[in-house]
Tab-separated table of C-alpha atoms in Angstrom:
chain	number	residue	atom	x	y	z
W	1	UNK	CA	178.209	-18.537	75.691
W	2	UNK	CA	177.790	-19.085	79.304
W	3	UNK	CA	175.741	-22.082	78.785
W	4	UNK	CA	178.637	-23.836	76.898
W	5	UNK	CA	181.077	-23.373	79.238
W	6	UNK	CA	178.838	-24.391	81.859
W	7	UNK	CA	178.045	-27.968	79.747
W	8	UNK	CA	181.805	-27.851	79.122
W	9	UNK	CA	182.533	-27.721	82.686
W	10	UNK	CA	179.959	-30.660	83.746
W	11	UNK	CA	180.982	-32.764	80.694
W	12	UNK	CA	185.103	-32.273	82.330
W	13	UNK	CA	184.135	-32.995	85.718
W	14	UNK	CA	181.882	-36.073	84.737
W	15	UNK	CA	184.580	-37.196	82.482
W	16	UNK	CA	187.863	-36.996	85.111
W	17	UNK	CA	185.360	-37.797	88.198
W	18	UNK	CA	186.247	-41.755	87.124
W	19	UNK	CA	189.814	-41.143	87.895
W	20	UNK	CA	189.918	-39.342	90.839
W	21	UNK	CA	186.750	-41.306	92.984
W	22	UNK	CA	189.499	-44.605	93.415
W	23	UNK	CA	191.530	-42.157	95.510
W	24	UNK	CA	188.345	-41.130	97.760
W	25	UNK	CA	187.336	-44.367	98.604
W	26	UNK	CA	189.283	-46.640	101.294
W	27	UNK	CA	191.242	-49.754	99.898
W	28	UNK	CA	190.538	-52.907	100.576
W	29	UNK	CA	193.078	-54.981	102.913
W	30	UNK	CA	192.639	-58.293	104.198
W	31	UNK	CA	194.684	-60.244	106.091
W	32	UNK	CA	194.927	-63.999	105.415
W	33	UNK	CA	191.945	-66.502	104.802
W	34	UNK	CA	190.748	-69.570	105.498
W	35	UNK	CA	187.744	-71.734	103.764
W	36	UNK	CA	186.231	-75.103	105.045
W	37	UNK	CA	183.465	-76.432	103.061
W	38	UNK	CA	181.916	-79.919	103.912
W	39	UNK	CA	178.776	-81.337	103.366
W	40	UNK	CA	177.245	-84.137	105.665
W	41	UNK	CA	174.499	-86.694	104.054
W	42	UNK	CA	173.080	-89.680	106.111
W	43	UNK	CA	169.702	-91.504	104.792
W	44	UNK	CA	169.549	-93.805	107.619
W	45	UNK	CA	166.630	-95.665	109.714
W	46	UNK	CA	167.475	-93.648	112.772
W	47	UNK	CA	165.218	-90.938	113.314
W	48	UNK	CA	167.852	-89.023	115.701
W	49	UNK	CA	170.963	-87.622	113.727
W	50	UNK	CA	174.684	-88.273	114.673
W	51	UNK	CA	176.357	-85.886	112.878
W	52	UNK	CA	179.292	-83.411	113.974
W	53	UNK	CA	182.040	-81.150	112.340
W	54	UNK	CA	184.202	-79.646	114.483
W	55	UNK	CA	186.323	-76.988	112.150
W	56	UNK	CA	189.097	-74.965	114.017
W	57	UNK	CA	190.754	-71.788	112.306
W	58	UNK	CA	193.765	-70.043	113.606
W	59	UNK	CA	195.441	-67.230	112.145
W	60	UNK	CA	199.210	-66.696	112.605
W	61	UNK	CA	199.545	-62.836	114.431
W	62	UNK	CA	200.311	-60.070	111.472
W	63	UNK	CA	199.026	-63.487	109.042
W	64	UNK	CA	198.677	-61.126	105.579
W	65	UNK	CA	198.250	-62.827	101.967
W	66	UNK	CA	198.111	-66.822	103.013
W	67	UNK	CA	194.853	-68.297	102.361
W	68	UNK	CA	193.763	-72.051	103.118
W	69	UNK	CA	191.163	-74.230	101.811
W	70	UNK	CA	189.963	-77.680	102.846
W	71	UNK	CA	187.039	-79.413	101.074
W	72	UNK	CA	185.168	-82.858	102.457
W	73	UNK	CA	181.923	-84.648	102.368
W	74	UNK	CA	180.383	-87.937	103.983
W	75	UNK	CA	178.007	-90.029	102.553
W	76	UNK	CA	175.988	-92.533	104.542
W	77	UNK	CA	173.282	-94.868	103.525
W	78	UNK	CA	172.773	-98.122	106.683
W	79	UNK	CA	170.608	-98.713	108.625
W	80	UNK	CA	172.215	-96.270	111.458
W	81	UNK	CA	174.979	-93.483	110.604
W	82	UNK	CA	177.595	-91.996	112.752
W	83	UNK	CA	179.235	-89.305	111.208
W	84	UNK	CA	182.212	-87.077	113.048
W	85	UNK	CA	184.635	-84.846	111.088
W	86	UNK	CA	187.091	-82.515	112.452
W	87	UNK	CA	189.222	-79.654	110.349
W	88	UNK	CA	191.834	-77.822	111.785
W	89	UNK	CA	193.195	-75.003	109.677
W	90	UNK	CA	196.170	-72.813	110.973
W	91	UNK	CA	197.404	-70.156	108.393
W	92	UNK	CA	200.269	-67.832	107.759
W	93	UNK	CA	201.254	-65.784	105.522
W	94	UNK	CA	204.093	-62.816	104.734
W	95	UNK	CA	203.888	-60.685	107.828
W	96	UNK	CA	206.321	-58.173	106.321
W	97	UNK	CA	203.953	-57.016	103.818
W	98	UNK	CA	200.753	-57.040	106.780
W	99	UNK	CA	198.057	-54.785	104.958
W	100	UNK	CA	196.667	-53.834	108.296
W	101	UNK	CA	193.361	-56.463	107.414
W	102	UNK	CA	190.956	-58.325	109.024
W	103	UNK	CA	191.617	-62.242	108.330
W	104	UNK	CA	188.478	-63.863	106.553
W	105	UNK	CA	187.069	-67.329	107.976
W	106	UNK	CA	184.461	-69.368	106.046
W	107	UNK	CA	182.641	-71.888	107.207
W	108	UNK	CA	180.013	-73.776	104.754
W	109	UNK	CA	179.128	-76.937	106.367
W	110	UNK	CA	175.584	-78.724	106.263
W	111	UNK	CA	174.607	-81.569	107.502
W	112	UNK	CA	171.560	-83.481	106.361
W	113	UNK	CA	169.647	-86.047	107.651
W	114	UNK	CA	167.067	-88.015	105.965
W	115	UNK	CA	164.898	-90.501	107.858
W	116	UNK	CA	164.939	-94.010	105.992
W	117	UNK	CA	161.907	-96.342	107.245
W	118	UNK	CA	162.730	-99.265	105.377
W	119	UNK	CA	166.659	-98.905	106.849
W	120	UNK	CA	164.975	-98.448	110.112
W	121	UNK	CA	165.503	-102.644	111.703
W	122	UNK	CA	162.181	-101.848	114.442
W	123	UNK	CA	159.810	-100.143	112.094
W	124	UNK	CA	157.571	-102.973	111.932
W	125	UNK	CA	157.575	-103.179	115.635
W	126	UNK	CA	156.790	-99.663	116.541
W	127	UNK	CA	153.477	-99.905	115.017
């Protein structure tokens, strides 16, 4: 008898423990956030790169539920690529509902360049 109100016991407490572990845990809150994703590509015959991305976030004070996104790329195939790219990104959102969060700032930006000797006008005199 014992034993089956013990397993009756575990099996209740395994069952309910779903409902009641939300309220043990902390919520989630985040403020506002802001995404800039923009990919640099030069195949050039320069063997020094001359690429730059600037990207500037600002968050408005108590900023809660805005979010911004900005999205670019830059392609470059000469025989010598200069590539500059500034973002600036200034977000606000309902401060009457502020959840108390951190704002979130991504930044996904890589810049790639690929050495090109047949784009490169001196190759044949550097040898």
């Amino acid at each position: 008898m014992n034993l089956k109100l013990l397993s009756l016991g575990v099996f209740s407490a395994v069952s309910v423990s779903p409902f009641l572990m939300p309220s043990f845990t902390p919520k989630a809150a985040a403020g506002c956030v802001a995404v800039d994703v923009a990919a640099q590509v030069a195949v050039d015959g320069s063997r020094t790169r001359s690429q730059s991305n600037n990207v500037n976030q600002r968050f408005d004070p108590n900023c809660s539920g805005g979010s911004v996104t900005s999205v670019g790329n830059q392609v470059c195939v000469s025989t010598k690529c200069e590539q500059r790219r500034t973002s600036n990104q200034s977000v606000s959102g309902n401060g009457g509902y502020n959840t108390g969060g951190r704002n979130i700032n991504i930044k996904v930006n890589p810049r790639v360049h690929v050495y090109n000797r047949a784009a490169d006008p001196n190759f044949l005199n550097k040898r």
